[in-house]
PDB file of C-alpha atoms and ligand atoms in Angstrom:
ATOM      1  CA  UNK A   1      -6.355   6.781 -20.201  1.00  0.00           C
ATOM      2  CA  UNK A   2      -8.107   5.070 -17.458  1.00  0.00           C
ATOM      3  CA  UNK A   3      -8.046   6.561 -13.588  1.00  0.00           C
ATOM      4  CA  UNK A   4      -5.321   4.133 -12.444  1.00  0.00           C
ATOM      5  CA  UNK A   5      -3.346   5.323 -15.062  1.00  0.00           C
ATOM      6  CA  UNK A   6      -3.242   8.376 -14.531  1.00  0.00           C
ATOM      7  CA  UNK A   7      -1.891   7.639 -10.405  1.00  0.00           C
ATOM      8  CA  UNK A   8       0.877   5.906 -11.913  1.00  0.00           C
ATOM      9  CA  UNK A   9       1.576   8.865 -13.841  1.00  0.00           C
ATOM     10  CA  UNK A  10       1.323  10.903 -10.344  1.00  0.00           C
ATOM     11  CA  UNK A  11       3.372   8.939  -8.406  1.00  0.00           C
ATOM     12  CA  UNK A  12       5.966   8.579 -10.884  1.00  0.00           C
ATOM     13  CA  UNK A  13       6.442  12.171 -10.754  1.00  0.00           C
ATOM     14  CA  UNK A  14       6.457  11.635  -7.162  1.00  0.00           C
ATOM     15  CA  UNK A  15       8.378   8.892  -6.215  1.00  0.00           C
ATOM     16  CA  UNK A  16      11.825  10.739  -4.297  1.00  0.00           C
ATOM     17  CA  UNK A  17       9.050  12.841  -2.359  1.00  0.00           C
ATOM     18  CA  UNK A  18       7.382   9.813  -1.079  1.00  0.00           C
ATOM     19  CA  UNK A  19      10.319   8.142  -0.267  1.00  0.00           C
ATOM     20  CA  UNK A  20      11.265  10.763   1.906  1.00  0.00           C
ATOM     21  CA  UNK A  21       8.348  10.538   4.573  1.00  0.00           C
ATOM     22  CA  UNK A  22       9.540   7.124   5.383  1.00  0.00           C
ATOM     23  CA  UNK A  23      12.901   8.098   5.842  1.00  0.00           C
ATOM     24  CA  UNK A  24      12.480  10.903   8.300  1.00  0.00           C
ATOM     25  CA  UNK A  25      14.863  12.963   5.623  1.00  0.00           C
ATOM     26  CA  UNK A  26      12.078  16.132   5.299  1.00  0.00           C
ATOM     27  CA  UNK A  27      12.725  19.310   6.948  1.00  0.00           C
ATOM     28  CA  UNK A  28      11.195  19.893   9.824  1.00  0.00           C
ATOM     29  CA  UNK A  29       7.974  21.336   9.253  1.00  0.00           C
ATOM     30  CA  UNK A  30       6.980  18.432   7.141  1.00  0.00           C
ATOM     31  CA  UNK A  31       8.434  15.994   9.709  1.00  0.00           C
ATOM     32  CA  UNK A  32       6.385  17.348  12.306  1.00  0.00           C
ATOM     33  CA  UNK A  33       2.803  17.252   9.317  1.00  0.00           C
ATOM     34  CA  UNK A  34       4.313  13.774   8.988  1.00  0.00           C
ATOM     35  CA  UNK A  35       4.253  12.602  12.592  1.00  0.00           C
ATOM     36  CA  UNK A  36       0.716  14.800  13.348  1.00  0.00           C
ATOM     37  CA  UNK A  37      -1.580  13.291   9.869  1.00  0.00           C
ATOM     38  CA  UNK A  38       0.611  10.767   8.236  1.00  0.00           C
ATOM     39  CA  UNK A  39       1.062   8.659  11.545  1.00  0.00           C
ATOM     40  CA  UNK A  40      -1.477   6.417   9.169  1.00  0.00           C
ATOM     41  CA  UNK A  41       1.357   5.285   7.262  1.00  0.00           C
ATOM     42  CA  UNK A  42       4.001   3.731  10.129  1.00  0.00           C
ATOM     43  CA  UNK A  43       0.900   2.503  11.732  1.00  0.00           C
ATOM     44  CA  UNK A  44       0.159   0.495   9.311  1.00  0.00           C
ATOM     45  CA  UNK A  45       3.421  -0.742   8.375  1.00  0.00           C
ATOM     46  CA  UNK A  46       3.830  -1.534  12.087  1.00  0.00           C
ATOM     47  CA  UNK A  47       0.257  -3.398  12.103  1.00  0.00           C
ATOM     48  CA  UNK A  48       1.249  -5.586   8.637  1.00  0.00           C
ATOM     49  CA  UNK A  49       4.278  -6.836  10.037  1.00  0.00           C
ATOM     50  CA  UNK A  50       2.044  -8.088  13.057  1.00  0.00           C
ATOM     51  CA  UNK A  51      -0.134  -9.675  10.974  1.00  0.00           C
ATOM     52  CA  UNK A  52       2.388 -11.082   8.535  1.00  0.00           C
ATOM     53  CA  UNK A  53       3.657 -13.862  11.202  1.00  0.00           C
ATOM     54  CA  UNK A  54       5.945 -16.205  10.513  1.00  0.00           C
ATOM     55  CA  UNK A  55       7.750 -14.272   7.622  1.00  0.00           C
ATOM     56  CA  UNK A  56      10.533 -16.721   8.079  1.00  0.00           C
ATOM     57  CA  UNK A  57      10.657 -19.061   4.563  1.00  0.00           C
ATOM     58  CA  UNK A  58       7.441 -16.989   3.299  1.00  0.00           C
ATOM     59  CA  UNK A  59       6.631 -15.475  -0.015  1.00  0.00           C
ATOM     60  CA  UNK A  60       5.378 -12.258  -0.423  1.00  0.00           C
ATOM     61  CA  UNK A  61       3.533 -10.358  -2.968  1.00  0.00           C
ATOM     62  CA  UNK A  62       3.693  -6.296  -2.561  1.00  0.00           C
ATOM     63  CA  UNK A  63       1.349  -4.610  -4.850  1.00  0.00           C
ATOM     64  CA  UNK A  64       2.231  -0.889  -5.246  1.00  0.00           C
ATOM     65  CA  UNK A  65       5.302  -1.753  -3.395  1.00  0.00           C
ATOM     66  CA  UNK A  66       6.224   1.841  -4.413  1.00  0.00           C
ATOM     67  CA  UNK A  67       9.970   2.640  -2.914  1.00  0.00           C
ATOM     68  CA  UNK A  68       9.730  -0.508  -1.043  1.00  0.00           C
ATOM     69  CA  UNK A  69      10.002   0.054   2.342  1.00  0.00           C
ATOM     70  CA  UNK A  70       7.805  -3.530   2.731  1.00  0.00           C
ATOM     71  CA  UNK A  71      10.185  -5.741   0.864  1.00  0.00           C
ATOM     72  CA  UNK A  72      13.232  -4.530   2.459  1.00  0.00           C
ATOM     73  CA  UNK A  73      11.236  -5.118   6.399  1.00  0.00           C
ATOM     74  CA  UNK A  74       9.805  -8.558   4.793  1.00  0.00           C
ATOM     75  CA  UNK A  75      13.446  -9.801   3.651  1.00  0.00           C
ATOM     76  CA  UNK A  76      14.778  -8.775   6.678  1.00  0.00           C
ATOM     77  CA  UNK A  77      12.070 -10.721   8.819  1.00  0.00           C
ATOM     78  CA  UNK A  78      13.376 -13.885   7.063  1.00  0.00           C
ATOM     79  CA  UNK A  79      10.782 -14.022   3.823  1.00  0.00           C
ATOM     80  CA  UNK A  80      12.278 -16.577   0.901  1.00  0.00           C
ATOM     81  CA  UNK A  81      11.240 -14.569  -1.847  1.00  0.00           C
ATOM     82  CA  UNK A  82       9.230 -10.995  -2.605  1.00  0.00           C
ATOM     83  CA  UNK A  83       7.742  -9.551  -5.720  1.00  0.00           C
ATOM     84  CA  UNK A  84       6.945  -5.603  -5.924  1.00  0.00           C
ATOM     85  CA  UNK A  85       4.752  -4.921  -8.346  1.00  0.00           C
ATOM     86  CA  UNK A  86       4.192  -0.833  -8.909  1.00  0.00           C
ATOM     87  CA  UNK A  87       3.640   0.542 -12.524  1.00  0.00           C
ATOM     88  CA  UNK A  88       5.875   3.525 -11.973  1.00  0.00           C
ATOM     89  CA  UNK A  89       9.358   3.207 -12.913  1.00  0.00           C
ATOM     90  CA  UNK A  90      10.886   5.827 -10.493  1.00  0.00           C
ATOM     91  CA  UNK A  91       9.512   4.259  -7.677  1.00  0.00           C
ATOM     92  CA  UNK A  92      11.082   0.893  -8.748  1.00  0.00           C
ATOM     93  CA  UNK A  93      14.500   2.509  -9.143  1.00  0.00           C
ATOM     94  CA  UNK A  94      14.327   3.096  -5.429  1.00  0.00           C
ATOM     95  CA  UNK A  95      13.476  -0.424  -4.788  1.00  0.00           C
ATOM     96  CA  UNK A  96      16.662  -1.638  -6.439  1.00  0.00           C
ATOM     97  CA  UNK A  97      18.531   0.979  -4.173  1.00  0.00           C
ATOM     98  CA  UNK A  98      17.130  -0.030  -0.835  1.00  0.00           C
ATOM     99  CA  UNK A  99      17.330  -3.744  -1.729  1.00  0.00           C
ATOM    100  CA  UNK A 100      21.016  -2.788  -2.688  1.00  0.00           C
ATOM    101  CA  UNK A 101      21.719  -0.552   0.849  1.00  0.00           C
ATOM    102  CA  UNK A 102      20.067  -3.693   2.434  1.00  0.00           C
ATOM    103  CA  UNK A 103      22.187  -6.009   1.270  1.00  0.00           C
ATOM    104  CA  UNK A 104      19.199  -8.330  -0.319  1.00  0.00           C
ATOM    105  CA  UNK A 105      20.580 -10.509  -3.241  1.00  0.00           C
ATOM    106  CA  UNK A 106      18.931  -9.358  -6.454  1.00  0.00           C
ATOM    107  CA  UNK A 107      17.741 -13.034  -7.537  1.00  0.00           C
ATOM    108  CA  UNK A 108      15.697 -13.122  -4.002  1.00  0.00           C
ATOM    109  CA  UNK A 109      13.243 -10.263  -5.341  1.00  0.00           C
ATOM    110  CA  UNK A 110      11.521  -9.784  -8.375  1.00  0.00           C
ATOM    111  CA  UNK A 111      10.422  -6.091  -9.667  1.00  0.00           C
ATOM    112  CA  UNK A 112       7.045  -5.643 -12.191  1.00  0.00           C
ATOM    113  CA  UNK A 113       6.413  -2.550 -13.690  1.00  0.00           C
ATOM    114  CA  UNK A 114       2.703  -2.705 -13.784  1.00  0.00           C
ATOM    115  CA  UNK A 115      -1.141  -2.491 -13.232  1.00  0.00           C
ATOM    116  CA  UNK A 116      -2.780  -5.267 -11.543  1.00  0.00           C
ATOM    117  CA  UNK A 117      -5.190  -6.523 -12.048  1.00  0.00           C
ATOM    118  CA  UNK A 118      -3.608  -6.421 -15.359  1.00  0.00           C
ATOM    119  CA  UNK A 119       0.063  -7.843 -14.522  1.00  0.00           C
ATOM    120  CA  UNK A 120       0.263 -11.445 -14.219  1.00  0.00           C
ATOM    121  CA  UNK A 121       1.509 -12.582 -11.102  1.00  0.00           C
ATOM    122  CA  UNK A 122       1.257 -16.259  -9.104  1.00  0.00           C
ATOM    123  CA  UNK A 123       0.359 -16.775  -6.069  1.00  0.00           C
ATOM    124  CA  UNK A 124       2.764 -16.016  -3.036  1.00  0.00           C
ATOM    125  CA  UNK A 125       1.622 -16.977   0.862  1.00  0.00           C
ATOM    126  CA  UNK A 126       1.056 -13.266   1.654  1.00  0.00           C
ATOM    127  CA  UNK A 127       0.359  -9.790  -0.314  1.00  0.00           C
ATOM    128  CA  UNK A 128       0.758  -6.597   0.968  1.00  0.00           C
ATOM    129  CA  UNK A 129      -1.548  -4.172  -0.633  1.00  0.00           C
ATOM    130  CA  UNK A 130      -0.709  -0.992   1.270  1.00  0.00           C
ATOM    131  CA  UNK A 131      -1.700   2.584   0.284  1.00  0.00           C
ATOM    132  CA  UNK A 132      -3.234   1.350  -2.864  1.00  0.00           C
ATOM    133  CA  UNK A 133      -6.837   0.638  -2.668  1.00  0.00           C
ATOM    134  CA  UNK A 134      -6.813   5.117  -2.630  1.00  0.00           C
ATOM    135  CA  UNK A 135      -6.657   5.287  -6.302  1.00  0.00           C
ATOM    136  CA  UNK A 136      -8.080   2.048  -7.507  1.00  0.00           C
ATOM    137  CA  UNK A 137     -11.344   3.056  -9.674  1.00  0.00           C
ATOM    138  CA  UNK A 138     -12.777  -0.541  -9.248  1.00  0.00           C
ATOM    139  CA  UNK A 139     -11.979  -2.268  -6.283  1.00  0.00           C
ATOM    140  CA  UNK A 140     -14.276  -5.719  -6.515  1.00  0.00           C
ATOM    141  CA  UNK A 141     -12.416  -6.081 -10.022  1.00  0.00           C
ATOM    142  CA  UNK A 142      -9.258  -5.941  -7.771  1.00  0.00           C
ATOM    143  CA  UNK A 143      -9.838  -7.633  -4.813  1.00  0.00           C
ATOM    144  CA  UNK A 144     -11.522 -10.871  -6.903  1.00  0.00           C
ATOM    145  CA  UNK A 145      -8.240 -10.685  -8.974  1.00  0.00           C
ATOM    146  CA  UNK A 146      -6.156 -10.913  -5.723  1.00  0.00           C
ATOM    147  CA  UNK A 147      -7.795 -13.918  -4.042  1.00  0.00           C
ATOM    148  CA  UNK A 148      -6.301 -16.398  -6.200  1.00  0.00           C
ATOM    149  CA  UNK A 149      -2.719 -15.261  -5.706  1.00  0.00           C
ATOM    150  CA  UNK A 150      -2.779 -15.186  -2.100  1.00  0.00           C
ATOM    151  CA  UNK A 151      -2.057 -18.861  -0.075  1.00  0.00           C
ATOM    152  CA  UNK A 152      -2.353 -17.639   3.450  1.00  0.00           C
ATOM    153  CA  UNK A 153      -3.275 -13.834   4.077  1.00  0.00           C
ATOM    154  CA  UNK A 154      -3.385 -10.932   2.709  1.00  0.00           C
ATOM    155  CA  UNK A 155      -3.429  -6.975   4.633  1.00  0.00           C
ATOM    156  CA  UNK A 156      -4.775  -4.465   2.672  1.00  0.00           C
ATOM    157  CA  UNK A 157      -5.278  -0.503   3.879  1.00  0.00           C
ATOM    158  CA  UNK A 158      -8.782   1.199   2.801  1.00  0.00           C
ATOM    159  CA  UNK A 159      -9.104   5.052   3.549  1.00  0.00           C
ATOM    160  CA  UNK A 160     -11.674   5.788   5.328  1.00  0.00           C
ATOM    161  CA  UNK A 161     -13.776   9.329   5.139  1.00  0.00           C
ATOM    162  CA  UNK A 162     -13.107  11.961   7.360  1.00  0.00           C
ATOM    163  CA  UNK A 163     -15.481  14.968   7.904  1.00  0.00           C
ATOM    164  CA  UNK A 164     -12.393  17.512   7.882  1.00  0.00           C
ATOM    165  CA  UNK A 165      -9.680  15.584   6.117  1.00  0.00           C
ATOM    166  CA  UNK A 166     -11.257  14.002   3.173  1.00  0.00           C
ATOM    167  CA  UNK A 167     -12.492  16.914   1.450  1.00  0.00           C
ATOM    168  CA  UNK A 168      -8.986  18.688   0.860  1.00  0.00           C
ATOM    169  CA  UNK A 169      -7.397  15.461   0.321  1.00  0.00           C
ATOM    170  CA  UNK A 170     -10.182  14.882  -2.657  1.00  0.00           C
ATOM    171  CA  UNK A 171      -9.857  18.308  -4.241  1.00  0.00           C
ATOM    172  CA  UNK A 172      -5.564  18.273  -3.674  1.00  0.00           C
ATOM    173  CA  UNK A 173      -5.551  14.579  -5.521  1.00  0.00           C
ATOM    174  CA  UNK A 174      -7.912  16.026  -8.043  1.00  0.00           C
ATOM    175  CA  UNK A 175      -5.986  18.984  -8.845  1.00  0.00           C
ATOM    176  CA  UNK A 176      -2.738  16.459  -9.738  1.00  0.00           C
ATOM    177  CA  UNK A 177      -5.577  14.177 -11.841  1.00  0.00           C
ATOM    178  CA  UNK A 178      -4.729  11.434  -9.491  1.00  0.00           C
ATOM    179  CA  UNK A 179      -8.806  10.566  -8.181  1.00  0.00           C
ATOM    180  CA  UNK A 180      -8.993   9.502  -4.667  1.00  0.00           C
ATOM    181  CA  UNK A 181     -11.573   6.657  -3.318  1.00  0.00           C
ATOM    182  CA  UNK A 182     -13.145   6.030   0.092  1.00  0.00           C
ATOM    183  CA  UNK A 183     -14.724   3.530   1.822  1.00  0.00           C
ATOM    184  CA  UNK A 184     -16.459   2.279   4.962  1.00  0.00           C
ATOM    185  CA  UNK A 185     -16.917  -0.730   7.085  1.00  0.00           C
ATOM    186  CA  UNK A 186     -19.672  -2.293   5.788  1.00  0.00           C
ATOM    187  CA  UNK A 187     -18.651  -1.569   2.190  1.00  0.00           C
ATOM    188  CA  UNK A 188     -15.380  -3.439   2.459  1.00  0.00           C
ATOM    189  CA  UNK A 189     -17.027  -6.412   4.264  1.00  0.00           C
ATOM    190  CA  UNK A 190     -19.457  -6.612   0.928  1.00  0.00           C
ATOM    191  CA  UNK A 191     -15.883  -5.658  -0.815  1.00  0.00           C
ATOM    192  CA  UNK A 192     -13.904  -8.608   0.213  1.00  0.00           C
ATOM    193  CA  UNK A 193     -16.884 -11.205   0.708  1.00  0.00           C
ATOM    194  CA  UNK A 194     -17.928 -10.574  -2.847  1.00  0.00           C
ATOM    195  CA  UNK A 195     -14.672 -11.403  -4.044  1.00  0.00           C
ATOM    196  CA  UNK A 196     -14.723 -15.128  -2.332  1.00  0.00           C
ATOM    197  CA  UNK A 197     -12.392 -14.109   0.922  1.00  0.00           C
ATOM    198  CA  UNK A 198     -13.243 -16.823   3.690  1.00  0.00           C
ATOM    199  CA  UNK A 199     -12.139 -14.257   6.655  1.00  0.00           C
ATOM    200  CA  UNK A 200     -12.145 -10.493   6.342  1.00  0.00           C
ATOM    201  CA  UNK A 201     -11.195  -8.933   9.652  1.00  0.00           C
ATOM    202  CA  UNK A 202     -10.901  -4.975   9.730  1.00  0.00           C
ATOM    203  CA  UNK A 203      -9.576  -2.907  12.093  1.00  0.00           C
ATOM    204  CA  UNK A 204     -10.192   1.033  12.379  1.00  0.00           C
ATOM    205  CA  UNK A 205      -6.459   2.524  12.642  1.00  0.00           C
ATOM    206  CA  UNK A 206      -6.374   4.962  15.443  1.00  0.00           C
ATOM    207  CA  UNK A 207      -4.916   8.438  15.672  1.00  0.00           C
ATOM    208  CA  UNK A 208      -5.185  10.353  12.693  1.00  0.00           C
ATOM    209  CA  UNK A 209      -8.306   8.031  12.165  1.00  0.00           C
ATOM    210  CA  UNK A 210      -7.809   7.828   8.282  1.00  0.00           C
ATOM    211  CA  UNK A 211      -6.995   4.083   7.298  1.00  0.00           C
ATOM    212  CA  UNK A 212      -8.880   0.554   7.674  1.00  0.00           C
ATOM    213  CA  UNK A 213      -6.166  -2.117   8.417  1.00  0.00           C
ATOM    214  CA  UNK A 214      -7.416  -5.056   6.551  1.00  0.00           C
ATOM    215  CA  UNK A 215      -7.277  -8.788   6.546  1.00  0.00           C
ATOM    216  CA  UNK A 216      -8.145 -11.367   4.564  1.00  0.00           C
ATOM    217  CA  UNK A 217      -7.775 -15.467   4.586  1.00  0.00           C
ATOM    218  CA  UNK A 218      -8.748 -16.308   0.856  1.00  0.00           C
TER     219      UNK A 218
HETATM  220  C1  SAM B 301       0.842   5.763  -1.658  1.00  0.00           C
HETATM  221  S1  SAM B 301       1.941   4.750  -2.597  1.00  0.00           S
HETATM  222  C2  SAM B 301       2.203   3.423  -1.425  1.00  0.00           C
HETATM  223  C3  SAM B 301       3.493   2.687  -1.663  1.00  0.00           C
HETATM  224  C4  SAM B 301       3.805   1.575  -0.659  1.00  0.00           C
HETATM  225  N1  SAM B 301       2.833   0.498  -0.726  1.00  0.00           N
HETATM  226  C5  SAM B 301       3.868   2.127   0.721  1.00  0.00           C
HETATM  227  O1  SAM B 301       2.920   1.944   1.501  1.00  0.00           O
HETATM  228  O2  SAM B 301       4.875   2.788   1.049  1.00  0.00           O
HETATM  229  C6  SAM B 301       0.854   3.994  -3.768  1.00  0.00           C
HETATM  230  C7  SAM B 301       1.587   3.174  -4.836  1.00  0.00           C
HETATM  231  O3  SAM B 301       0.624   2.363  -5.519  1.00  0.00           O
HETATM  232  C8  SAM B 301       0.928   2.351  -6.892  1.00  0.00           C
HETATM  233  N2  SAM B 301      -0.329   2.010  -7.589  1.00  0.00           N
HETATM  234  C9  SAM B 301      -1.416   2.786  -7.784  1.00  0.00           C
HETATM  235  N3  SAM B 301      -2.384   2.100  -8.428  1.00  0.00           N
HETATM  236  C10 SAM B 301      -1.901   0.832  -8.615  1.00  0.00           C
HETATM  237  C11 SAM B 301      -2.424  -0.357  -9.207  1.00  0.00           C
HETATM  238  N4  SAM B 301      -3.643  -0.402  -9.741  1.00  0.00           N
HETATM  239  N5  SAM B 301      -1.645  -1.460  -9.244  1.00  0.00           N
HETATM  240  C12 SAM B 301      -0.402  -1.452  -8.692  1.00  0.00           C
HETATM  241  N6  SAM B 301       0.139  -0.347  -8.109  1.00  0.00           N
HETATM  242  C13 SAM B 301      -0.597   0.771  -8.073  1.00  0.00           C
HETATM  243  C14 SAM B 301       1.477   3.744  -7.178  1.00  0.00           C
HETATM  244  O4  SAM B 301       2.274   3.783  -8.334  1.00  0.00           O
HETATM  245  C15 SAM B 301       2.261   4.026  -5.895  1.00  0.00           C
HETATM  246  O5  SAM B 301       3.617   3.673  -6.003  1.00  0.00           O
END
């Protein structure tokens, strides 16, 4: 079983928990871990939706869409059409009852349950590859898989290393077989150039100091 395998496996297993950090539905001890190291992760989402402009009449690809919360924002900023691609079923399940809470007609989104590279998917005006690029084992294989099925621009995060943070977060995601990866600056530039992106504009998030907001004009 290969490495990205075995983080579908993880978040499978996983899925309600992760759902609940975006939700604000954790008790408050984990709210407040939340708001002090995950800040990361509304950051980002805040950042993509900047980036993603206009949504209006757009299509938009999310790979490892996990519970969603990108398709429902991208739908409600006016996008035609979305596809979420995760390979854990759980996580897809929660899709279908956010798009559902949302209001989002069923035949405006389209759920995979796979790997990609490795899932066949066409190309869409924007991808969203959020949270994602942590457990991928190969990421040139990836990102030269992505170029072609992105028209306009596509926001990826990278994690980056921290001195304090990374080591725990390596041996925690080792002890649940679910392999973390890390990168830096220059290595994504060589990343994304390699793999025929035009642009590749990266931006250090701030705070908890953990991700690389990404962007990339194929
Ligand atoms: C940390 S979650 C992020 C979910 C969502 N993008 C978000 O930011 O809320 C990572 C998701 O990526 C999925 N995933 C991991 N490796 C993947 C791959 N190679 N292809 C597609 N999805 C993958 C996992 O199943 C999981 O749902």
């Amino acid at each position: 079983m290969n490495q990205e395998h075995n983080a579908a496996t993880f978040f499978n297993s996983f899925a309600e928990t992760f759902d609940t950090i975006y939700d604000q539905k954790r008790n408050p001890f984990m709210r407040w871990i939340d708001g002090k190291f995950r800040s990361d992760m509304f950051l980002r989402y805040a950042l993509t939706f900047e980036k993603l402009e206009p949504m209006a009449g757009r299509t938009v690809l999310d790979v490892g869409c996990g519970s969603g919360p990108y398709i429902v924002e991208a739908f409600r900023r006016g996008a035609e059409r979305v596809t979420g691609l995760d390979p854990a079923p759980n996580m897809l399940t929660l899709v279908r009852q956010r798009l559902a809470q949302a209001g989002v007609a069923e035949n405006r989104c389209t759920l995979m349950e796979g790997l990609f590279p490795g899932t066949s998917v066409e190309p869409h005006d924007y991808a969203i590859v959020m949270g994602v690029m942590d457990y991928v084992e190969d990421a040139s294989s990836f990102l030269k898989a992505l170029r072609p099925v992105v028209r306009r621009l596509a926001v990826l995060s990278f994690p980056s290393t921290h001195w304090f943070r990374t080591p725990f977060r390596k041996v925690r995601y080792d002890l649940r077989n679910c392999p973390v990866y890390f990168y830096d600056d220059a290595r994504i530039q060589t990343l994304c150039k390699g793999a025929g992106f035009s642009e590749v504009r990266i931006q250090k998030i701030p705070g908890a100091g953990m991700d690389y907001h990404v962007s990339l004009r194929p």
